[in-house]
XYZ file of C-alpha atoms in Angstrom:
344
model
C -10.247 -7.418 -13.196
C -8.213 -7.038 -9.905
C -7.985 -2.982 -8.927
C -4.779 -1.524 -9.682
C -4.012 -0.774 -5.742
C -4.303 -4.637 -5.193
C -1.909 -5.537 -7.610
C 0.426 -2.512 -6.459
C 0.254 -3.625 -2.861
C 0.895 -7.078 -3.643
C 3.740 -6.898 -6.055
C 5.960 -4.849 -4.246
C 7.096 -7.484 -1.774
C 8.315 -10.277 -4.448
C 9.883 -7.444 -6.433
C 12.074 -6.314 -3.687
C 13.043 -9.843 -2.851
C 13.921 -10.322 -6.570
C 16.359 -7.325 -6.289
C 17.979 -8.696 -3.317
C 19.243 -11.559 -5.609
C 21.299 -8.736 -7.498
C 22.633 -7.101 -4.826
C 23.496 -10.395 -2.613
C 25.927 -12.140 -4.456
C 27.400 -9.626 -7.692
C 27.259 -10.024 -11.506
C 28.112 -13.500 -13.503
C 31.915 -13.959 -13.846
C 33.616 -11.694 -16.398
C 33.310 -13.013 -20.370
C 30.717 -15.627 -19.266
C 29.166 -17.015 -22.579
C 26.282 -19.152 -22.017
C 26.239 -21.049 -25.181
C 30.558 -21.171 -25.381
C 31.311 -22.453 -21.906
C 30.252 -25.537 -19.814
C 26.873 -25.466 -18.151
C 27.483 -24.211 -14.918
C 24.246 -24.399 -13.067
C 25.103 -21.392 -10.771
C 26.405 -19.402 -13.605
C 23.144 -19.863 -15.437
C 20.920 -19.533 -12.414
C 22.630 -16.064 -11.609
C 22.478 -14.862 -15.179
C 18.861 -15.750 -15.575
C 17.974 -14.373 -12.405
C 20.439 -11.621 -11.187
C 21.070 -10.361 -14.829
C 18.078 -10.921 -16.521
C 14.911 -11.250 -14.500
C 15.726 -8.614 -12.102
C 15.905 -5.774 -14.763
C 12.000 -5.682 -14.698
C 11.762 -4.464 -10.937
C 13.424 -1.035 -10.967
C 11.133 -0.058 -13.912
C 7.991 -1.332 -12.580
C 8.561 0.640 -9.418
C 9.310 3.717 -11.391
C 6.360 3.314 -13.521
C 4.168 2.998 -10.330
C 5.788 5.696 -8.578
C 4.697 8.160 -11.269
C 1.329 6.965 -11.622
C 0.451 7.163 -7.954
C 1.929 10.766 -8.105
C -0.435 12.271 -10.291
C -3.227 9.597 -10.271
C -3.619 10.640 -6.662
C -3.505 14.371 -7.155
C -6.403 15.544 -7.794
C -6.357 18.755 -9.689
C -2.519 19.726 -10.450
C -1.386 23.065 -8.498
C 1.929 24.007 -7.117
C 0.021 23.692 -3.636
C -0.454 20.045 -4.246
C 3.339 19.908 -5.427
C 4.408 21.151 -2.260
C 2.360 19.400 -0.195
C 3.822 15.906 -1.948
C 7.501 17.154 -1.671
C 6.995 17.859 2.159
C 5.709 14.059 2.547
C 8.677 12.454 0.352
C 10.945 14.706 2.921
C 9.644 12.003 5.479
C 9.354 8.938 3.475
C 12.221 9.362 1.004
C 15.029 11.731 2.273
C 15.058 10.794 5.936
C 15.473 7.045 5.169
C 17.777 7.701 2.615
C 20.101 9.794 4.714
C 19.716 7.561 7.678
C 20.629 4.137 5.780
C 23.076 5.897 3.822
C 24.986 6.735 6.957
C 24.750 3.313 8.321
C 26.474 1.790 5.331
C 29.120 4.791 5.379
C 29.751 3.705 8.881
C 29.911 0.196 8.112
C 32.491 0.880 5.558
C 34.340 3.442 7.616
C 33.756 6.152 4.969
C 33.544 9.719 6.229
C 32.800 11.981 2.976
C 29.873 13.889 1.582
C 29.859 11.656 -1.229
C 28.330 8.851 0.580
C 24.905 10.239 0.196
C 25.137 11.008 -3.302
C 27.983 9.163 -5.956
C 30.565 7.195 -3.719
C 30.190 4.323 -5.899
C 31.605 5.461 -9.140
C 31.180 2.638 -11.387
C 28.018 0.639 -11.534
C 25.495 -0.527 -13.783
C 27.373 -0.244 -17.194
C 25.414 0.762 -20.385
C 26.708 0.737 -24.197
C 24.667 3.612 -25.621
C 24.118 3.918 -29.541
C 27.137 5.817 -29.720
C 29.090 2.969 -28.606
C 30.072 4.563 -25.590
C 30.000 3.054 -22.274
C 28.026 5.255 -19.565
C 28.400 3.757 -15.706
C 25.777 4.936 -13.178
C 27.023 6.245 -9.453
C 24.995 5.411 -6.496
C 25.354 6.348 -2.677
C 27.114 4.270 -0.196
C 24.109 1.970 0.298
C 24.187 1.209 -3.476
C 20.708 -0.158 -3.840
C 19.625 3.799 -2.720
C 20.453 5.077 -6.150
C 16.753 4.198 -7.022
C 15.689 6.703 -4.192
C 18.093 9.095 -5.041
C 17.012 9.308 -8.627
C 13.038 9.288 -7.595
C 13.726 12.137 -5.302
C 15.149 14.208 -8.294
C 12.782 13.269 -10.795
C 10.052 14.092 -8.267
C 11.412 17.383 -7.943
C 11.152 17.723 -11.650
C 6.980 16.766 -11.615
C 6.110 20.490 -12.527
C 8.181 20.366 -16.035
C 7.048 16.549 -16.430
C 3.139 17.464 -16.231
C 3.632 20.369 -18.495
C 5.361 18.176 -21.105
C 2.814 15.316 -20.579
C -0.181 17.627 -20.345
C 0.439 19.478 -23.528
C 2.662 17.204 -25.803
C 1.415 13.928 -24.675
C 2.233 11.064 -26.677
C 4.840 13.233 -28.854
C 6.957 13.938 -25.744
C 6.542 10.310 -24.603
C 7.628 9.263 -27.971
C 11.108 11.199 -27.853
C 11.417 9.820 -24.479
C 11.441 6.619 -25.831
C 14.003 7.279 -28.290
C 16.354 9.110 -25.806
C 15.843 6.300 -23.701
C 16.391 3.393 -25.606
C 19.368 5.610 -27.295
C 21.162 5.388 -24.035
C 22.842 8.429 -24.985
C 23.169 10.456 -21.993
C 22.013 8.109 -19.633
C 23.500 8.743 -16.394
C 24.941 12.097 -17.261
C 24.619 13.477 -14.245
C 24.352 11.640 -11.032
C 20.859 11.469 -9.465
C 19.590 12.626 -12.875
C 19.216 9.312 -15.099
C 17.223 8.938 -18.123
C 16.279 5.576 -16.789
C 14.225 7.027 -13.744
C 13.023 10.148 -15.948
C 11.521 8.059 -18.731
C 9.862 4.963 -16.213
C 8.321 7.889 -13.905
C 7.143 9.584 -17.090
C 5.211 6.429 -18.478
C 3.475 6.047 -15.031
C 2.967 9.897 -15.039
C 1.006 9.790 -18.261
C -1.505 7.041 -17.291
C -2.041 8.935 -13.943
C -2.233 12.497 -15.635
C -4.814 10.855 -18.270
C -6.500 8.765 -15.410
C -6.191 5.841 -17.326
C -6.260 2.576 -15.246
C -2.378 1.186 -14.647
C -3.243 -2.478 -14.794
C -6.005 -2.707 -17.093
C -3.413 -0.791 -19.560
C -0.882 -3.336 -18.983
C -3.402 -6.095 -19.128
C -4.388 -4.850 -22.935
C -0.724 -5.443 -24.002
C -0.182 -8.715 -22.331
C 0.404 -10.915 -25.185
C 2.641 -8.599 -27.125
C 4.534 -8.088 -24.027
C 4.480 -11.348 -22.795
C 6.185 -12.529 -26.315
C 8.420 -9.841 -26.597
C 9.889 -10.465 -22.962
C 10.230 -14.157 -23.458
C 12.395 -13.634 -25.987
C 14.387 -10.597 -25.244
C 15.440 -12.444 -21.982
C 16.356 -15.466 -24.247
C 18.585 -12.949 -26.496
C 20.092 -11.244 -23.075
C 21.163 -14.595 -21.967
C 23.005 -15.387 -25.024
C 24.873 -11.965 -25.586
C 25.390 -11.249 -21.876
C 29.017 -9.522 -22.185
C 28.606 -8.474 -25.707
C 27.731 -4.766 -26.991
C 24.315 -6.372 -27.767
C 23.444 -7.001 -24.169
C 22.871 -3.291 -23.545
C 20.242 -2.375 -26.327
C 18.379 -5.666 -25.582
C 18.258 -4.851 -21.773
C 16.766 -1.273 -22.309
C 13.667 -3.257 -24.378
C 13.582 -6.009 -22.002
C 13.247 -3.454 -19.092
C 9.875 -1.922 -21.057
C 8.296 -4.876 -22.278
C 8.994 -6.693 -18.800
C 7.555 -3.659 -17.014
C 4.335 -4.257 -18.833
C 4.269 -8.016 -18.694
C 4.897 -8.270 -14.810
C 1.991 -5.843 -14.164
C -0.144 -8.070 -16.419
C 1.181 -11.171 -15.066
C 0.536 -10.102 -11.583
C -3.278 -9.077 -12.478
C -3.405 -12.478 -14.143
C -2.470 -14.537 -11.153
C -4.169 -12.387 -8.394
C -7.612 -12.345 -10.634
C -7.309 -16.415 -10.402
C -6.859 -16.724 -6.585
C -8.477 -15.193 -3.214
C -5.189 -15.445 -1.402
C -3.113 -12.261 -0.341
C -0.233 -11.542 1.462
C -1.135 -10.065 4.890
C -1.100 -6.230 4.861
C 1.757 -6.026 7.372
C 4.036 -8.707 5.119
C 3.204 -6.783 2.426
C 4.235 -3.646 3.839
C 7.165 -4.550 4.954
C 8.521 -4.525 1.532
C 10.499 -0.479 2.199
C 11.994 -1.820 5.355
C 13.546 -4.770 3.084
C 14.810 -2.611 0.653
C 16.285 -0.425 2.825
C 18.137 -2.820 5.027
C 19.033 -5.557 2.797
C 22.521 -4.459 1.208
C 23.435 -2.840 4.821
C 22.545 -6.172 6.700
C 24.341 -8.273 4.351
C 24.169 -11.307 7.180
C 27.398 -13.025 6.015
C 26.807 -15.496 8.870
C 23.935 -17.167 6.945
C 26.086 -17.604 4.085
C 28.771 -19.317 6.468
C 26.540 -21.546 8.163
C 25.148 -22.659 4.936
C 28.572 -23.860 3.238
C 29.452 -25.080 6.711
C 26.361 -27.602 6.425
C 26.491 -28.262 2.846
C 30.191 -27.640 1.634
C 31.087 -26.005 -1.893
C 30.185 -28.233 -4.554
C 28.173 -26.968 -7.629
C 25.147 -28.304 -6.224
C 25.409 -26.420 -2.923
C 26.297 -23.360 -4.549
C 23.249 -23.330 -6.741
C 21.274 -24.093 -3.879
C 22.956 -21.358 -1.847
C 22.156 -18.738 -4.705
C 18.545 -19.745 -4.715
C 17.753 -20.076 -0.821
C 20.043 -17.649 0.827
C 18.435 -14.173 -0.315
C 14.906 -15.944 0.685
C 16.632 -16.731 4.416
C 17.892 -13.427 4.409
C 14.509 -11.458 3.475
C 12.669 -13.762 5.685
C 14.943 -12.670 8.646
C 14.787 -8.941 7.844
C 10.718 -8.991 7.415
C 10.193 -11.062 10.560
C 12.512 -8.928 12.632
C 10.586 -5.846 11.431
C 7.156 -7.582 12.192
C 8.226 -8.527 15.750
C 9.703 -4.910 16.517
C 6.394 -3.382 14.875
C 4.447 -5.577 16.981
C 6.307 -4.626 20.334
C 5.931 -0.958 19.763
C 2.300 -1.442 19.159
C 2.034 -3.505 22.430
C 3.874 -0.697 24.194
C 2.077 1.939 22.703
C -1.607 0.116 23.981
C -0.012 -0.142 27.225
C 1.084 3.481 27.694
C -2.232 4.624 26.277
């Protein structure tokens, strides 16, 4: 069995690359129905990747965050809590502010909401009461994940007490609350989405259970359900069934992703170099601000705008952009390290 730390370090970059597909080209055309319309290859690809597969990425990151928060905490105390909060000022809050200000400058916006909820309508979800709930986001839209992670991190003393005292009962109630979708985005920054998956990882961390070993234990039902739910999501896209299917898919998909990554890594000795794997955070922060539309323009100038070209563009250009950002980050890092050695 490969270690949880190995799986986590190797999984981050591929999942962030997957996230770039959702943010580079938007949603599938409104009203699109896979079984009721011609087989438009590009639309099918976008539906499969941007509206289905990508849904597993953020849950995995929240589960990992909750797990690492408590698994590495040792004996929990308010002193540990304050120490972790201070670290998150540097690792989460400062990058969050800087990149949102960069995006605000790019958009020409000057208001406080660029740091919290200036994107008013994103990530629509229908709850059990039939109501449509909309998530808000800061100027750098993908950083809603960091915003919600910072809020849920502040709530970790409450989460710790609930999970420590009530364990699976508390987790069961959170599962019902999450799947219901009721109040999912009641307050900007405090989403049931973040609370649920962070708490799921936190429970494993508090109980000192191995994250990957737990996922592997449930891999067979997770694989089957994830495949089935993914197919149903593609059929139900644009209907009221999509939201409940998506909520279930996120859960089973998170388990399946961790188990699949462990299986792949167990069968090979190849690993992403540490510096490449470590570039995932920079790619996440930068990919939406540095949209690099010149790459899209160059592609269409060379290959045209046929259906086949659009499909190829969708598959390749996010990878090219991701490679550009990762390469630039590694080059800058090497220059800084070279300059530091020269000075010292």
